[in-house]
PDB file of C-alpha atoms in Angstrom:
ATOM      1  CA  UNK A 124      75.730  -9.903  22.241  1.00 87.00           C
ATOM      2  CA  UNK A 125      78.422 -12.538  21.701  1.00 84.00           C
ATOM      3  CA  UNK A 126      79.855 -12.430  25.219  1.00 87.00           C
ATOM      4  CA  UNK A 127      76.375 -12.500  26.848  1.00 92.00           C
ATOM      5  CA  UNK A 128      75.281 -15.533  24.818  1.00 89.00           C
ATOM      6  CA  UNK A 129      78.531 -17.368  25.486  1.00 89.00           C
ATOM      7  CA  UNK A 130      78.181 -16.667  29.192  1.00 90.00           C
ATOM      8  CA  UNK A 131      74.637 -18.178  29.124  1.00 94.00           C
ATOM      9  CA  UNK A 132      76.015 -21.209  27.315  1.00 94.00           C
ATOM     10  CA  UNK A 133      78.785 -21.711  29.877  1.00 93.00           C
ATOM     11  CA  UNK A 134      76.297 -21.348  32.733  1.00 94.00           C
ATOM     12  CA  UNK A 135      74.300 -24.347  31.463  1.00 96.00           C
ATOM     13  CA  UNK A 136      76.761 -26.788  33.015  1.00 94.00           C
ATOM     14  CA  UNK A 137      78.149 -29.994  31.538  1.00 95.00           C
ATOM     15  CA  UNK A 138      75.203 -32.298  32.226  1.00 96.00           C
ATOM     16  CA  UNK A 139      72.632 -29.895  30.790  1.00 97.00           C
ATOM     17  CA  UNK A 140      74.782 -29.272  27.719  1.00 96.00           C
ATOM     18  CA  UNK A 141      75.166 -33.026  27.137  1.00 97.00           C
ATOM     19  CA  UNK A 142      71.429 -33.665  27.395  1.00 98.00           C
ATOM     20  CA  UNK A 143      70.632 -30.682  25.167  1.00 98.00           C
ATOM     21  CA  UNK A 144      73.202 -31.864  22.583  1.00 98.00           C
ATOM     22  CA  UNK A 145      71.464 -35.219  22.339  1.00 98.00           C
ATOM     23  CA  UNK A 146      68.053 -33.582  21.828  1.00 98.00           C
ATOM     24  CA  UNK A 147      69.419 -31.122  19.234  1.00 98.00           C
ATOM     25  CA  UNK A 148      71.012 -34.029  17.326  1.00 98.00           C
ATOM     26  CA  UNK A 149      67.606 -35.710  16.950  1.00 98.00           C
ATOM     27  CA  UNK A 150      66.083 -32.416  15.710  1.00 98.00           C
ATOM     28  CA  UNK A 151      68.995 -31.940  13.293  1.00 98.00           C
ATOM     29  CA  UNK A 152      68.548 -35.331  11.736  1.00 97.00           C
ATOM     30  CA  UNK A 153      64.829 -34.682  11.264  1.00 96.00           C
ATOM     31  CA  UNK A 154      65.511 -31.199   9.767  1.00 96.00           C
ATOM     32  CA  UNK A 155      68.077 -32.583   7.278  1.00 97.00           C
ATOM     33  CA  UNK A 156      65.688 -35.251   5.989  1.00 96.00           C
ATOM     34  CA  UNK A 157      66.986 -38.040   3.758  1.00 97.00           C
ATOM     35  CA  UNK A 158      70.790 -37.767   3.999  1.00 97.00           C
ATOM     36  CA  UNK A 159      71.711 -41.017   2.217  1.00 97.00           C
ATOM     37  CA  UNK A 160      74.809 -40.390   0.093  1.00 95.00           C
ATOM     38  CA  UNK A 161      74.844 -36.687   1.029  1.00 97.00           C
ATOM     39  CA  UNK A 162      77.896 -35.074   2.591  1.00 98.00           C
ATOM     40  CA  UNK A 163      77.101 -33.193   5.766  1.00 98.00           C
ATOM     41  CA  UNK A 164      79.803 -30.972   7.232  1.00 98.00           C
ATOM     42  CA  UNK A 165      79.746 -30.715  11.018  1.00 98.00           C
ATOM     43  CA  UNK A 166      82.110 -28.935  13.341  1.00 95.00           C
ATOM     44  CA  UNK A 167      84.050 -30.562  16.167  1.00 93.00           C
ATOM     45  CA  UNK A 168      82.893 -29.085  19.466  1.00 91.00           C
ATOM     46  CA  UNK A 169      85.269 -26.504  20.835  1.00 84.00           C
ATOM     47  CA  UNK A 170      85.258 -25.459  24.500  1.00 86.00           C
ATOM     48  CA  UNK A 171      81.627 -25.601  25.647  1.00 92.00           C
ATOM     49  CA  UNK A 172      79.974 -25.629  22.196  1.00 94.00           C
ATOM     50  CA  UNK A 173      77.109 -27.969  21.503  1.00 97.00           C
ATOM     51  CA  UNK A 174      78.407 -31.537  21.104  1.00 97.00           C
ATOM     52  CA  UNK A 175      78.180 -32.704  17.479  1.00 97.00           C
ATOM     53  CA  UNK A 176      79.405 -36.251  18.093  1.00 96.00           C
ATOM     54  CA  UNK A 177      75.903 -37.618  18.755  1.00 97.00           C
ATOM     55  CA  UNK A 178      74.778 -36.064  15.460  1.00 98.00           C
ATOM     56  CA  UNK A 179      77.745 -37.553  13.631  1.00 98.00           C
ATOM     57  CA  UNK A 180      76.697 -41.047  14.798  1.00 97.00           C
ATOM     58  CA  UNK A 181      73.065 -40.479  13.702  1.00 98.00           C
ATOM     59  CA  UNK A 182      74.147 -39.142  10.319  1.00 98.00           C
ATOM     60  CA  UNK A 183      76.438 -42.083   9.642  1.00 98.00           C
ATOM     61  CA  UNK A 184      73.706 -44.546  10.601  1.00 98.00           C
ATOM     62  CA  UNK A 185      71.352 -42.777   8.151  1.00 98.00           C
ATOM     63  CA  UNK A 186      73.857 -43.177   5.297  1.00 98.00           C
ATOM     64  CA  UNK A 187      75.488 -39.725   5.220  1.00 98.00           C
ATOM     65  CA  UNK A 188      79.121 -38.923   4.659  1.00 98.00           C
ATOM     66  CA  UNK A 189      80.345 -36.708   7.486  1.00 98.00           C
ATOM     67  CA  UNK A 190      83.021 -34.060   7.048  1.00 98.00           C
ATOM     68  CA  UNK A 191      84.835 -31.552   9.265  1.00 97.00           C
ATOM     69  CA  UNK A 192      86.137 -28.115   8.355  1.00 95.00           C
ATOM     70  CA  UNK A 193      89.796 -27.173   8.116  1.00 92.00           C
ATOM     71  CA  UNK A 194      91.079 -23.627   8.465  1.00 90.00           C
ATOM     72  CA  UNK A 195      93.402 -23.122   5.501  1.00 87.00           C
ATOM     73  CA  UNK A 196      94.467 -19.581   6.347  1.00 86.00           C
ATOM     74  CA  UNK A 197      93.197 -16.236   7.625  1.00 84.00           C
ATOM     75  CA  UNK A 198      90.716 -14.601   5.211  1.00 88.00           C
ATOM     76  CA  UNK A 199      90.281 -17.812   3.207  1.00 92.00           C
ATOM     77  CA  UNK A 200      87.259 -20.136   2.967  1.00 95.00           C
ATOM     78  CA  UNK A 201      87.299 -23.403   4.868  1.00 95.00           C
ATOM     79  CA  UNK A 202      87.948 -26.665   3.172  1.00 95.00           C
ATOM     80  CA  UNK A 203      86.321 -29.948   4.338  1.00 97.00           C
ATOM     81  CA  UNK A 204      87.770 -33.372   4.912  1.00 97.00           C
ATOM     82  CA  UNK A 205      85.853 -36.628   5.259  1.00 97.00           C
ATOM     83  CA  UNK A 206      85.532 -37.842   8.834  1.00 96.00           C
ATOM     84  CA  UNK A 207      84.918 -41.565   9.239  1.00 93.00           C
ATOM     85  CA  UNK A 208      83.752 -43.003  12.557  1.00 92.00           C
ATOM     86  CA  UNK A 209      87.080 -44.582  13.463  1.00 89.00           C
ATOM     87  CA  UNK A 210      89.238 -41.664  12.300  1.00 91.00           C
ATOM     88  CA  UNK A 211      91.056 -39.988  15.182  1.00 89.00           C
ATOM     89  CA  UNK A 212      90.788 -36.217  15.423  1.00 90.00           C
ATOM     90  CA  UNK A 213      93.795 -34.028  16.116  1.00 85.00           C
ATOM     91  CA  UNK A 214      93.975 -30.375  17.154  1.00 85.00           C
ATOM     92  CA  UNK A 215      95.074 -28.225  14.230  1.00 81.00           C
ATOM     93  CA  UNK A 216      95.857 -24.581  13.591  1.00 74.00           C
ATOM     94  CA  UNK A 217      96.050 -21.501  15.793  1.00 68.00           C
ATOM     95  CA  UNK A 218      92.775 -22.422  17.599  1.00 73.00           C
ATOM     96  CA  UNK A 219      93.712 -26.108  18.101  1.00 80.00           C
ATOM     97  CA  UNK A 220      90.324 -27.203  16.780  1.00 83.00           C
ATOM     98  CA  UNK A 221      89.969 -30.970  16.291  1.00 87.00           C
ATOM     99  CA  UNK A 222      90.096 -31.875  12.587  1.00 90.00           C
ATOM    100  CA  UNK A 223      90.270 -34.957  10.409  1.00 91.00           C
ATOM    101  CA  UNK A 224      93.687 -36.298   9.467  1.00 89.00           C
ATOM    102  CA  UNK A 225      95.550 -34.346   6.758  1.00 90.00           C
ATOM    103  CA  UNK A 226      95.368 -37.348   4.446  1.00 92.00           C
ATOM    104  CA  UNK A 227      91.540 -37.672   4.751  1.00 95.00           C
ATOM    105  CA  UNK A 228      89.841 -37.010   1.392  1.00 96.00           C
ATOM    106  CA  UNK A 229      88.678 -33.459   0.716  1.00 97.00           C
ATOM    107  CA  UNK A 230      84.953 -33.176  -0.020  1.00 98.00           C
ATOM    108  CA  UNK A 231      82.413 -30.516  -0.937  1.00 97.00           C
ATOM    109  CA  UNK A 232      79.482 -30.632   1.433  1.00 98.00           C
ATOM    110  CA  UNK A 233      75.818 -30.669   0.463  1.00 97.00           C
ATOM    111  CA  UNK A 234      74.741 -29.439   3.900  1.00 97.00           C
ATOM    112  CA  UNK A 235      76.657 -27.453   6.536  1.00 97.00           C
ATOM    113  CA  UNK A 236      75.987 -27.529  10.214  1.00 98.00           C
ATOM    114  CA  UNK A 237      77.325 -24.154  11.327  1.00 96.00           C
ATOM    115  CA  UNK A 238      78.688 -23.170  14.762  1.00 95.00           C
ATOM    116  CA  UNK A 239      77.767 -19.831  16.209  1.00 93.00           C
ATOM    117  CA  UNK A 240      77.789 -17.668  19.273  1.00 93.00           C
ATOM    118  CA  UNK A 241      74.414 -15.935  18.823  1.00 94.00           C
ATOM    119  CA  UNK A 242      71.397 -16.321  16.523  1.00 95.00           C
ATOM    120  CA  UNK A 243      68.056 -14.713  15.902  1.00 93.00           C
ATOM    121  CA  UNK A 244      64.771 -15.932  14.423  1.00 91.00           C
ATOM    122  CA  UNK A 245      65.293 -14.535  10.917  1.00 90.00           C
ATOM    123  CA  UNK A 246      68.481 -16.476  10.029  1.00 88.00           C
ATOM    124  CA  UNK A 247      71.167 -14.104  11.197  1.00 89.00           C
ATOM    125  CA  UNK A 248      74.084 -15.352  13.248  1.00 91.00           C
ATOM    126  CA  UNK A 249      77.167 -14.068  14.937  1.00 89.00           C
ATOM    127  CA  UNK A 250      80.091 -16.451  14.874  1.00 87.00           C
ATOM    128  CA  UNK A 251      83.396 -16.055  16.613  1.00 82.00           C
ATOM    129  CA  UNK A 252      84.585 -13.086  14.609  1.00 73.00           C
ATOM    130  CA  UNK A 253      86.857 -14.451  11.851  1.00 82.00           C
ATOM    131  CA  UNK A 254      84.225 -14.789   9.070  1.00 87.00           C
ATOM    132  CA  UNK A 255      85.225 -18.255   7.973  1.00 92.00           C
ATOM    133  CA  UNK A 256      81.683 -19.545   7.489  1.00 93.00           C
ATOM    134  CA  UNK A 257      80.463 -16.414   5.699  1.00 93.00           C
ATOM    135  CA  UNK A 258      83.295 -16.704   3.174  1.00 95.00           C
ATOM    136  CA  UNK A 259      82.850 -20.456   2.839  1.00 95.00           C
ATOM    137  CA  UNK A 260      79.055 -20.271   2.348  1.00 95.00           C
ATOM    138  CA  UNK A 261      79.411 -17.472  -0.194  1.00 94.00           C
ATOM    139  CA  UNK A 262      81.850 -19.523  -2.226  1.00 95.00           C
ATOM    140  CA  UNK A 263      79.900 -22.789  -2.017  1.00 96.00           C
ATOM    141  CA  UNK A 264      76.559 -21.129  -2.791  1.00 94.00           C
ATOM    142  CA  UNK A 265      78.093 -19.577  -5.916  1.00 94.00           C
ATOM    143  CA  UNK A 266      78.900 -23.085  -7.120  1.00 94.00           C
ATOM    144  CA  UNK A 267      75.956 -25.259  -6.084  1.00 94.00           C
ATOM    145  CA  UNK A 268      72.880 -25.406  -3.887  1.00 93.00           C
ATOM    146  CA  UNK A 269      74.040 -25.836  -0.316  1.00 95.00           C
ATOM    147  CA  UNK A 270      71.954 -25.763   2.830  1.00 95.00           C
ATOM    148  CA  UNK A 271      73.319 -24.221   6.014  1.00 96.00           C
ATOM    149  CA  UNK A 272      71.824 -24.829   9.447  1.00 97.00           C
ATOM    150  CA  UNK A 273      72.946 -23.238  12.688  1.00 96.00           C
ATOM    151  CA  UNK A 274      73.388 -25.621  15.617  1.00 97.00           C
ATOM    152  CA  UNK A 275      73.538 -24.200  19.121  1.00 97.00           C
ATOM    153  CA  UNK A 276      71.739 -24.129  22.433  1.00 97.00           C
ATOM    154  CA  UNK A 277      68.434 -22.270  22.778  1.00 97.00           C
ATOM    155  CA  UNK A 278      69.976 -19.929  25.358  1.00 97.00           C
ATOM    156  CA  UNK A 279      72.162 -18.458  22.590  1.00 97.00           C
ATOM    157  CA  UNK A 280      69.167 -16.791  20.935  1.00 95.00           C
ATOM    158  CA  UNK A 281      68.808 -13.018  20.870  1.00 94.00           C
ATOM    159  CA  UNK A 282      66.010 -10.759  19.676  1.00 93.00           C
ATOM    160  CA  UNK A 283      67.722  -9.341  16.587  1.00 93.00           C
ATOM    161  CA  UNK A 284      71.167  -9.264  15.065  1.00 91.00           C
ATOM    162  CA  UNK A 285      72.148  -6.327  12.905  1.00 87.00           C
ATOM    163  CA  UNK A 286      72.961  -7.699   9.455  1.00 79.00           C
ATOM    164  CA  UNK A 287      76.108  -6.751   7.639  1.00 81.00           C
ATOM    165  CA  UNK A 288      76.608  -6.990   3.835  1.00 79.00           C
ATOM    166  CA  UNK A 289      78.971  -9.988   4.058  1.00 82.00           C
ATOM    167  CA  UNK A 290      76.674 -12.043   6.319  1.00 84.00           C
ATOM    168  CA  UNK A 291      75.450 -15.291   4.837  1.00 91.00           C
ATOM    169  CA  UNK A 292      72.005 -16.216   6.131  1.00 88.00           C
ATOM    170  CA  UNK A 293      71.146 -19.581   7.569  1.00 93.00           C
ATOM    171  CA  UNK A 294      68.463 -21.841   6.022  1.00 94.00           C
ATOM    172  CA  UNK A 295      67.389 -22.979   9.493  1.00 96.00           C
ATOM    173  CA  UNK A 296      68.347 -23.073  13.128  1.00 97.00           C
ATOM    174  CA  UNK A 297      68.504 -26.162  15.308  1.00 98.00           C
ATOM    175  CA  UNK A 298      68.565 -26.274  19.109  1.00 98.00           C
ATOM    176  CA  UNK A 299      67.448 -28.690  21.785  1.00 98.00           C
ATOM    177  CA  UNK A 300      64.018 -26.982  21.548  1.00 97.00           C
ATOM    178  CA  UNK A 301      63.512 -27.947  17.903  1.00 96.00           C
ATOM    179  CA  UNK A 302      64.019 -26.642  14.369  1.00 96.00           C
ATOM    180  CA  UNK A 303      63.227 -23.236  12.996  1.00 94.00           C
ATOM    181  CA  UNK A 304      63.121 -22.964   9.182  1.00 92.00           C
ATOM    182  CA  UNK A 305      64.077 -19.757   7.427  1.00 89.00           C
ATOM    183  CA  UNK A 306      63.215 -21.005   3.920  1.00 74.00           C
ATOM    184  CA  UNK A 307      60.881 -23.605   2.379  1.00 43.00           C
ATOM    185  CA  UNK A 308      62.098 -26.625   4.422  1.00 38.00           C
ATOM    186  CA  UNK A 309      59.512 -28.743   6.210  1.00 33.00           C
ATOM    187  CA  UNK A 310      60.293 -29.632   9.840  1.00 36.00           C
ATOM    188  CA  UNK A 311      59.219 -28.913  13.383  1.00 38.00           C
ATOM    189  CA  UNK A 312      59.472 -25.277  14.405  1.00 42.00           C
ATOM    190  CA  UNK A 313      60.817 -23.893  17.655  1.00 43.00           C
ATOM    191  CA  UNK A 314      58.144 -22.676  20.021  1.00 44.00           C
ATOM    192  CA  UNK A 315      57.545 -18.926  19.860  1.00 36.00           C
TER     193      UNK A 315
END
């Protein structure tokens, strides 16, 4: 499932991905609602992932604090550092994923925008195989109420993902087609 969805994502082409990223960013802001003084954790786009930079700009303009994840170590939850608009990003870790500077303040997010390879319409996702977001969401949700929204292209959808005991469900899914809620949030739904 993962390789098929990622092949569909790659086949979109740069221009289509850029346009879809802009549309998804507008849907994400609407789905999140009032973000003033909330901390929203994004991910820096890696390879041909959906571009989160347009969403970062919208969130900052709406009064949110924006954070990025940091991989601390294998089998450990992520930590999050504040990412201000003028902060340069630098590749870090084994995957060379762009992150905030090491001296950026650590924060605990209120909302997480989660990367993924594949999703379905009941809140299941397949990531990239290391389990970082499942561990992180489990820890955060044991401490406070945290919302988690998948952000990807519509072509990454599949009919059904077999759930595993460690899988943390999403509260909603955002694509260029709209927002699909998996729990009592009010927003536009993806077409069926």
